[in-house]
PDB file of C-alpha atoms in Angstrom:
ATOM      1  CA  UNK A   1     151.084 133.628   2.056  1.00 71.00           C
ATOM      2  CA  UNK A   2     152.910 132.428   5.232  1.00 80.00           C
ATOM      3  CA  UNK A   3     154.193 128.561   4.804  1.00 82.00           C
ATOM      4  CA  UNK A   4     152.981 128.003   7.811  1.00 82.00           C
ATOM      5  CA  UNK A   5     149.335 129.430   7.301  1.00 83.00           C
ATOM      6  CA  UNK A   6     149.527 127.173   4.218  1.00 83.00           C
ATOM      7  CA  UNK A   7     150.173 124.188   6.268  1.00 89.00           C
ATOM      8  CA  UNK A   8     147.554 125.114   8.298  1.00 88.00           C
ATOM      9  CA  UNK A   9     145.160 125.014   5.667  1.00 84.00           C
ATOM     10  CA  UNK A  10     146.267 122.154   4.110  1.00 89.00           C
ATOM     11  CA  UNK A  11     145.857 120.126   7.663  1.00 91.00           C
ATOM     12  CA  UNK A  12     142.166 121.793   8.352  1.00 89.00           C
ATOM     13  CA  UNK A  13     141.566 120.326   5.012  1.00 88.00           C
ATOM     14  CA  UNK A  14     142.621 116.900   5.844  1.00 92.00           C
ATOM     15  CA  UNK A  15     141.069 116.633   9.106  1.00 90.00           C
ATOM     16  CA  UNK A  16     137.537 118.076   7.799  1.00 88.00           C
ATOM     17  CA  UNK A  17     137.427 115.184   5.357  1.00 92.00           C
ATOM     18  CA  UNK A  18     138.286 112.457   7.710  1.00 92.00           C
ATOM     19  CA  UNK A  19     135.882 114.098   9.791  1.00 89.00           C
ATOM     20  CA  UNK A  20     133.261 113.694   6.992  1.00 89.00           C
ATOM     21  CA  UNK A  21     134.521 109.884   6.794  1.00 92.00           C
ATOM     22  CA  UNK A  22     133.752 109.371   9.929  1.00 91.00           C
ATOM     23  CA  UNK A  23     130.211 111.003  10.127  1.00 88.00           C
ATOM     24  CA  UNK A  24     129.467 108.663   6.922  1.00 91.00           C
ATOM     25  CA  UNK A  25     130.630 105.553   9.154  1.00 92.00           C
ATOM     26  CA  UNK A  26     129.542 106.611  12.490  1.00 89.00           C
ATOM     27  CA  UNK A  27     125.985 107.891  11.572  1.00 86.00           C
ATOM     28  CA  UNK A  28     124.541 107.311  15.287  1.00 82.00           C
ATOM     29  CA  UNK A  29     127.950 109.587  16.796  1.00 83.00           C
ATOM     30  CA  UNK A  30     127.245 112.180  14.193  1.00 86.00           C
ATOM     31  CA  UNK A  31     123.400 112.854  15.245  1.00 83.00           C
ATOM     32  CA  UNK A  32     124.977 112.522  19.209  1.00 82.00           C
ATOM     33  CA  UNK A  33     127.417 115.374  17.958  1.00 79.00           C
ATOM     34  CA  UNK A  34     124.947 117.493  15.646  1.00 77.00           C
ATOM     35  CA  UNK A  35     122.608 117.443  18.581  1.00 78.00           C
ATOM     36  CA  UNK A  36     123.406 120.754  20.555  1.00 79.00           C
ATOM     37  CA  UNK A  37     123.995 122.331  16.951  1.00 80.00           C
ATOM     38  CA  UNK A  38     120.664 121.616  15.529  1.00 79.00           C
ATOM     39  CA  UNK A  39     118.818 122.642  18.523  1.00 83.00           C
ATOM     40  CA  UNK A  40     120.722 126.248  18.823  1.00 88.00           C
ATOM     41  CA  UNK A  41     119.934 127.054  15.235  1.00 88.00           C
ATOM     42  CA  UNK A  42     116.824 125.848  15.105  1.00 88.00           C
ATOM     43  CA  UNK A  43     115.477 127.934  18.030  1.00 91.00           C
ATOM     44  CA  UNK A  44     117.041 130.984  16.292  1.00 92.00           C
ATOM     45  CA  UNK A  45     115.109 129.643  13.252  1.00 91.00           C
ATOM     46  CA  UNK A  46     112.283 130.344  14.824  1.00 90.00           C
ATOM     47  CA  UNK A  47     112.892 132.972  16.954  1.00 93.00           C
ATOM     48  CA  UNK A  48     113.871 135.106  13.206  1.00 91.00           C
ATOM     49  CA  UNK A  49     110.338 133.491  11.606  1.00 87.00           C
ATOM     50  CA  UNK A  50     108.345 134.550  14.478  1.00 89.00           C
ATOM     51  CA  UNK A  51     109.929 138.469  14.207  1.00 90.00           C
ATOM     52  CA  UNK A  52     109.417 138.062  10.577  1.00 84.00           C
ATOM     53  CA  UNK A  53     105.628 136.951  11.242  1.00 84.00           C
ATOM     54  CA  UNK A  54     105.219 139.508  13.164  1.00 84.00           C
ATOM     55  CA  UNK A  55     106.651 142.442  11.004  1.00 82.00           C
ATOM     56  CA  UNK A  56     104.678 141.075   8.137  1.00 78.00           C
ATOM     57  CA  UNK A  57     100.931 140.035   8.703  1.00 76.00           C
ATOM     58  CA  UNK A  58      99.575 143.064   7.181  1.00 72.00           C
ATOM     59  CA  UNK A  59     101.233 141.945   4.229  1.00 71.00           C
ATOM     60  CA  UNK A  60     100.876 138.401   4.168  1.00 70.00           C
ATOM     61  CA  UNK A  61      97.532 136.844   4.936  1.00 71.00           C
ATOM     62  CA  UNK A  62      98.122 133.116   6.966  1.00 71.00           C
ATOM     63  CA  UNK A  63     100.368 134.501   9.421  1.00 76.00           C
ATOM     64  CA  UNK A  64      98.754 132.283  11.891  1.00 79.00           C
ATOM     65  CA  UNK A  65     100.371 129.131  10.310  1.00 82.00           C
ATOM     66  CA  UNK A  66     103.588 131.074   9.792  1.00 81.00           C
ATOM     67  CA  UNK A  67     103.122 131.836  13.523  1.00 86.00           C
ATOM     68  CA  UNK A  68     102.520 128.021  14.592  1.00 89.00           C
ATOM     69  CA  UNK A  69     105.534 127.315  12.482  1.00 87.00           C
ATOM     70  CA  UNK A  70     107.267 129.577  14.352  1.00 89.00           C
ATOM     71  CA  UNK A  71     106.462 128.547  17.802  1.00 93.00           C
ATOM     72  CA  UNK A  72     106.957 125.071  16.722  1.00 92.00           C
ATOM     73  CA  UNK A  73     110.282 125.492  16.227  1.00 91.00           C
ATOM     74  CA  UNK A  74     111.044 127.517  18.509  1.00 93.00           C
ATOM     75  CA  UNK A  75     109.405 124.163  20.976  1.00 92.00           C
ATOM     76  CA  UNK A  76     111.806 121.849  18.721  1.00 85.00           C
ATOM     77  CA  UNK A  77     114.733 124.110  19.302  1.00 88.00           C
ATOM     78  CA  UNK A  78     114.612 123.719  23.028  1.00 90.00           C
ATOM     79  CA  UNK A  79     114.023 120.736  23.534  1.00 83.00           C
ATOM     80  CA  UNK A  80     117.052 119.579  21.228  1.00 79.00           C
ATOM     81  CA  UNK A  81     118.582 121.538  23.517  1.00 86.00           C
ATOM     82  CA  UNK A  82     117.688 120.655  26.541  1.00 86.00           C
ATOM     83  CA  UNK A  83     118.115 116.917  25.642  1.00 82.00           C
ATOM     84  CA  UNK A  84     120.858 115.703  23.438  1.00 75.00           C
ATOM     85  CA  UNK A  85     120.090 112.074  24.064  1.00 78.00           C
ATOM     86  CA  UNK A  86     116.530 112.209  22.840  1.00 76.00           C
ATOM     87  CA  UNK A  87     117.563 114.473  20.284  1.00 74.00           C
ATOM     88  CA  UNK A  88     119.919 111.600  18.646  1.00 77.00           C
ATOM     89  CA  UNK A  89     117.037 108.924  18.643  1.00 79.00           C
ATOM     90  CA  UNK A  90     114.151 111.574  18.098  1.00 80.00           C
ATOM     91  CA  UNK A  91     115.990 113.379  15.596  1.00 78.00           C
ATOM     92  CA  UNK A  92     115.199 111.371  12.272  1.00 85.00           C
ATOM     93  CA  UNK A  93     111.181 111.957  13.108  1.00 87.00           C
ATOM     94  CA  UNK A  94     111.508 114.795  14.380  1.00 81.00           C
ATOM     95  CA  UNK A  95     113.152 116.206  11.561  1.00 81.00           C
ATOM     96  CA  UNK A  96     110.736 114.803   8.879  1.00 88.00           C
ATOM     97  CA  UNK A  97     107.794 116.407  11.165  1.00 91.00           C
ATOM     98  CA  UNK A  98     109.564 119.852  10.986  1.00 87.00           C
ATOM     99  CA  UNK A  99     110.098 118.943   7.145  1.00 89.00           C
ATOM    100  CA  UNK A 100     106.388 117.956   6.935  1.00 93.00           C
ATOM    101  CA  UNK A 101     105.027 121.334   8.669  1.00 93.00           C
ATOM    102  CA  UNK A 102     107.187 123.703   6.859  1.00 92.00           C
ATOM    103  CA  UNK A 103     106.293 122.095   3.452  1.00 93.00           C
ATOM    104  CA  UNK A 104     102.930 122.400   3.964  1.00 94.00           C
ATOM    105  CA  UNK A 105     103.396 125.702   5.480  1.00 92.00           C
ATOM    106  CA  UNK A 106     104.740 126.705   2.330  1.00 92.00           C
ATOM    107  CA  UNK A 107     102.623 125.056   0.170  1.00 94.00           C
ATOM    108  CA  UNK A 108      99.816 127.398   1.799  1.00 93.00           C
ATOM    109  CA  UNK A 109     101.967 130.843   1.495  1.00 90.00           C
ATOM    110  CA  UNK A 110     102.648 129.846  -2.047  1.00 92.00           C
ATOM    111  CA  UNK A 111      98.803 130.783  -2.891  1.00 92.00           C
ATOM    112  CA  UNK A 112      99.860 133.969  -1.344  1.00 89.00           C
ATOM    113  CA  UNK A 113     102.025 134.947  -3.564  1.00 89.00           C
ATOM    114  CA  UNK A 114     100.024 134.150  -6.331  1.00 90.00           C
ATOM    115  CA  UNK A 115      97.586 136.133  -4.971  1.00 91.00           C
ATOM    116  CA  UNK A 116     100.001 139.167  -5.036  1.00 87.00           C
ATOM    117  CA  UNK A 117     100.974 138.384  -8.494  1.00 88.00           C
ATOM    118  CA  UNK A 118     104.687 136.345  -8.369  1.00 89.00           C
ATOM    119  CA  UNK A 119     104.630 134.795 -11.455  1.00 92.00           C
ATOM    120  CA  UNK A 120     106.642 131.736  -9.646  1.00 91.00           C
ATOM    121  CA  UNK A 121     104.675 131.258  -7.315  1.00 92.00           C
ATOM    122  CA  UNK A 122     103.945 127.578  -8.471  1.00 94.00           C
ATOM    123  CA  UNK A 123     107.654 126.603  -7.995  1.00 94.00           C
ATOM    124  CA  UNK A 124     107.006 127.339  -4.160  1.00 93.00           C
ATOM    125  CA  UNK A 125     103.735 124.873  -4.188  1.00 95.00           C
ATOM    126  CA  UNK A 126     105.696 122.238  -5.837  1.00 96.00           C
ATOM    127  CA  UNK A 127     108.604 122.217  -3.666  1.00 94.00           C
ATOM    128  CA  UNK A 128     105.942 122.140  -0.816  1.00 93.00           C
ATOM    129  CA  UNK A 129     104.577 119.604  -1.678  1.00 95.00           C
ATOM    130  CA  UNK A 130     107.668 117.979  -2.542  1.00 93.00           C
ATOM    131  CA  UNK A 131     108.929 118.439   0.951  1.00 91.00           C
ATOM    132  CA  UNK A 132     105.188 117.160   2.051  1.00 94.00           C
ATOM    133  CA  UNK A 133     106.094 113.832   0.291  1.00 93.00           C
ATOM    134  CA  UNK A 134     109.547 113.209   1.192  1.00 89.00           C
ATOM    135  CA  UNK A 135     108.770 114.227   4.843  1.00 91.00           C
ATOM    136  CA  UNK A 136     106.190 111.640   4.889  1.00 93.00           C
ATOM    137  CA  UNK A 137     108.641 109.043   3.673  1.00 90.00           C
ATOM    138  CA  UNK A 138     111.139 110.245   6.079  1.00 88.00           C
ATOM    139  CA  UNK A 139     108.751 109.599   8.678  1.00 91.00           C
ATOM    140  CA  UNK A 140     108.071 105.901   7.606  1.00 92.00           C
ATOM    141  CA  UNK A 141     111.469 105.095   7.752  1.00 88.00           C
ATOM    142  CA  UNK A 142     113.818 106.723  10.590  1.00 85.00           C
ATOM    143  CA  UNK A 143     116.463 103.991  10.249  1.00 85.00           C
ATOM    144  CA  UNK A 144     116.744 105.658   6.538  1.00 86.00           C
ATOM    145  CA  UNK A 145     116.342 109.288   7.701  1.00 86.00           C
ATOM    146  CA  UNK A 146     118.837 109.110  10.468  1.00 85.00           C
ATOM    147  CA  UNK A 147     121.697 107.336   7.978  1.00 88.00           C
ATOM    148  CA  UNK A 148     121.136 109.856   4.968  1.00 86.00           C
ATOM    149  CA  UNK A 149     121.078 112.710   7.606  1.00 84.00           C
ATOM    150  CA  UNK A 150     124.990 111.568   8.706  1.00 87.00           C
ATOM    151  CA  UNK A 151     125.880 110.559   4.659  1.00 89.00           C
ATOM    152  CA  UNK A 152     124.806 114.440   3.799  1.00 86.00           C
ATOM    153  CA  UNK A 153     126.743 116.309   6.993  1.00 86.00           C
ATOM    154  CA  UNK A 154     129.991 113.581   5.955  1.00 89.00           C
ATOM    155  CA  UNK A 155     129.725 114.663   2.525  1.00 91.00           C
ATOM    156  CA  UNK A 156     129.371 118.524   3.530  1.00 89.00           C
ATOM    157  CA  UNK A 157     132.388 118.590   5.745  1.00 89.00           C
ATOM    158  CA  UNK A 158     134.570 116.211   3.424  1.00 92.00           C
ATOM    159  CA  UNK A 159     133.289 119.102   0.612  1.00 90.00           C
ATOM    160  CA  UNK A 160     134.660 121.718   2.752  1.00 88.00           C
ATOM    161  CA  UNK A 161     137.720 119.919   2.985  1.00 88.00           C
ATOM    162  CA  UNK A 162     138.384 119.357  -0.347  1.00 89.00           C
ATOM    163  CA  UNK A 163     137.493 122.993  -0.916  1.00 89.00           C
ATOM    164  CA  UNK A 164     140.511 124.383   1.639  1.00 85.00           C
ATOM    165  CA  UNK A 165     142.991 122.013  -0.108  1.00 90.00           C
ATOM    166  CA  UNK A 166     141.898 123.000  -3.808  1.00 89.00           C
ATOM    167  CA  UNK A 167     141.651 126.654  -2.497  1.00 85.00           C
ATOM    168  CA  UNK A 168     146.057 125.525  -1.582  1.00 86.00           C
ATOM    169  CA  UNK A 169     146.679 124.776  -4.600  1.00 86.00           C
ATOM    170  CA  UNK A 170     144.825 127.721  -6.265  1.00 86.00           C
ATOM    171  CA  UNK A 171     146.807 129.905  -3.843  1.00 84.00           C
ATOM    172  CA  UNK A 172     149.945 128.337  -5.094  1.00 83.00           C
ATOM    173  CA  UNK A 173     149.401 129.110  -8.517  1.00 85.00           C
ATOM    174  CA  UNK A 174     148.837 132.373  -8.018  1.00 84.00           C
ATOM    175  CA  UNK A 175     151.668 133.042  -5.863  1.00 85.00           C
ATOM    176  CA  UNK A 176     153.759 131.645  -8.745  1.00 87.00           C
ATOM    177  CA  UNK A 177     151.958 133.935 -11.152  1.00 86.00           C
ATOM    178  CA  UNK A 178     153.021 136.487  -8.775  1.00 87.00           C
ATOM    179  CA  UNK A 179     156.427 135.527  -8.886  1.00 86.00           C
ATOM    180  CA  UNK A 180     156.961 135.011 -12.746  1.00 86.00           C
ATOM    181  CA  UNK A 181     155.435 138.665 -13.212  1.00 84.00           C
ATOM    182  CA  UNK A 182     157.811 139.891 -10.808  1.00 86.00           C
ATOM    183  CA  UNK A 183     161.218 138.462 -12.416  1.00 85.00           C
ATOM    184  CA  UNK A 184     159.642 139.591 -15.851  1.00 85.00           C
ATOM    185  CA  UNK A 185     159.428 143.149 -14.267  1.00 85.00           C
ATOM    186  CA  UNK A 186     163.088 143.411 -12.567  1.00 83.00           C
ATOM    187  CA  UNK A 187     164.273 141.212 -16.247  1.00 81.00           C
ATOM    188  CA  UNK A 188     162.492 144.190 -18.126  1.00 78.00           C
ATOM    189  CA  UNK A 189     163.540 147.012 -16.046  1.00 78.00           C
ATOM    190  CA  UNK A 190     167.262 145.754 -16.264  1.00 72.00           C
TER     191      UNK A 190
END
């Protein structure tokens, strides 16, 4: 590899864990910057579950809540969108209410598949209601919500980080590798 593409890598790895520092300190700048983000995926979240909805009530009884789910988010989407300030204040409840409706969306699809005979489907009703719980507590306490939102993204991106300048080093060794097979070759062929 190119010393230059490997200084490169090793500088997008620095710069993605300060960024993760900083989205740990600066947890109100993170959901300011997330904003636009969270809204684009979101309404391609549920754009995708409404197609899927759609290509699968025959198959699935309870579209209708799938549906709602669908519409909701596709509602949530655009308005993070269309609204990055609200977004940042909103985005702790708002979140746990998206949490809160897709847990218990799930909770009700997992009887669905028991009916169609997954033998897991009681994993899926306990991580429903899981998500039903910590949604709820999520909603109780925004303040909490909104700094554990910015603690996980930090963490993420300083993960990433750490993962380009380990993936460096791993590249190194294998370029050495590389190079001690290649004087064994021209020592053996001589």
């Amino acid at each position: 590899m190119k010393k230059s593409t490997k200084i490169w890598l090793a500088i997008t790895g620095i710069l993605l864990i300060a960024l993760g520092v900083i989205c740990i300190i600066r947890p109100a700048d993170t959901l300011f910057a997330t904003a636009w983000l969270i809204g684009l995926l979101t309404l391609f979240a549920g754009i995708s579950k409404l197609m899927f909805t759609f290509r699968t009530q025959a198959f699935l009884p309870n579209s209708g809540t799938r549906a709602l789910s669908a519409i909701l988010e596709i509602i949530v989407g655009i308005i993070f969108l269309a609204n990055s300030l609200f977004l940042a204040i909103s985005l702790p409840t708002i979140f746990a209410m998206w949490i809160l409706i897709e847990s218990v969306v799930i909770t009700i699809d997992s009887f669905d598949y028991k009916k169609v005979g997954f033998s897991y489907w009681w994993v899926i009703l306990l991580l429903g209601i899981c998500g039903i719980v910590l949604s709820i507590l999520g909603l109780r306490n925004p303040d909490v919500t909104a700094v554990t939102l910015s603690t996980l993204i930090g963490i993420s991106i300083i993960s990433v980080g750490c993962a380009y300048i380990l993936a460096l080093a791993g590249i190194n060794k294998f370029e050495k590798k590389i190079d001690n097979f290649r004087k064994e070759i021209t020592a053996d062929l001589q």
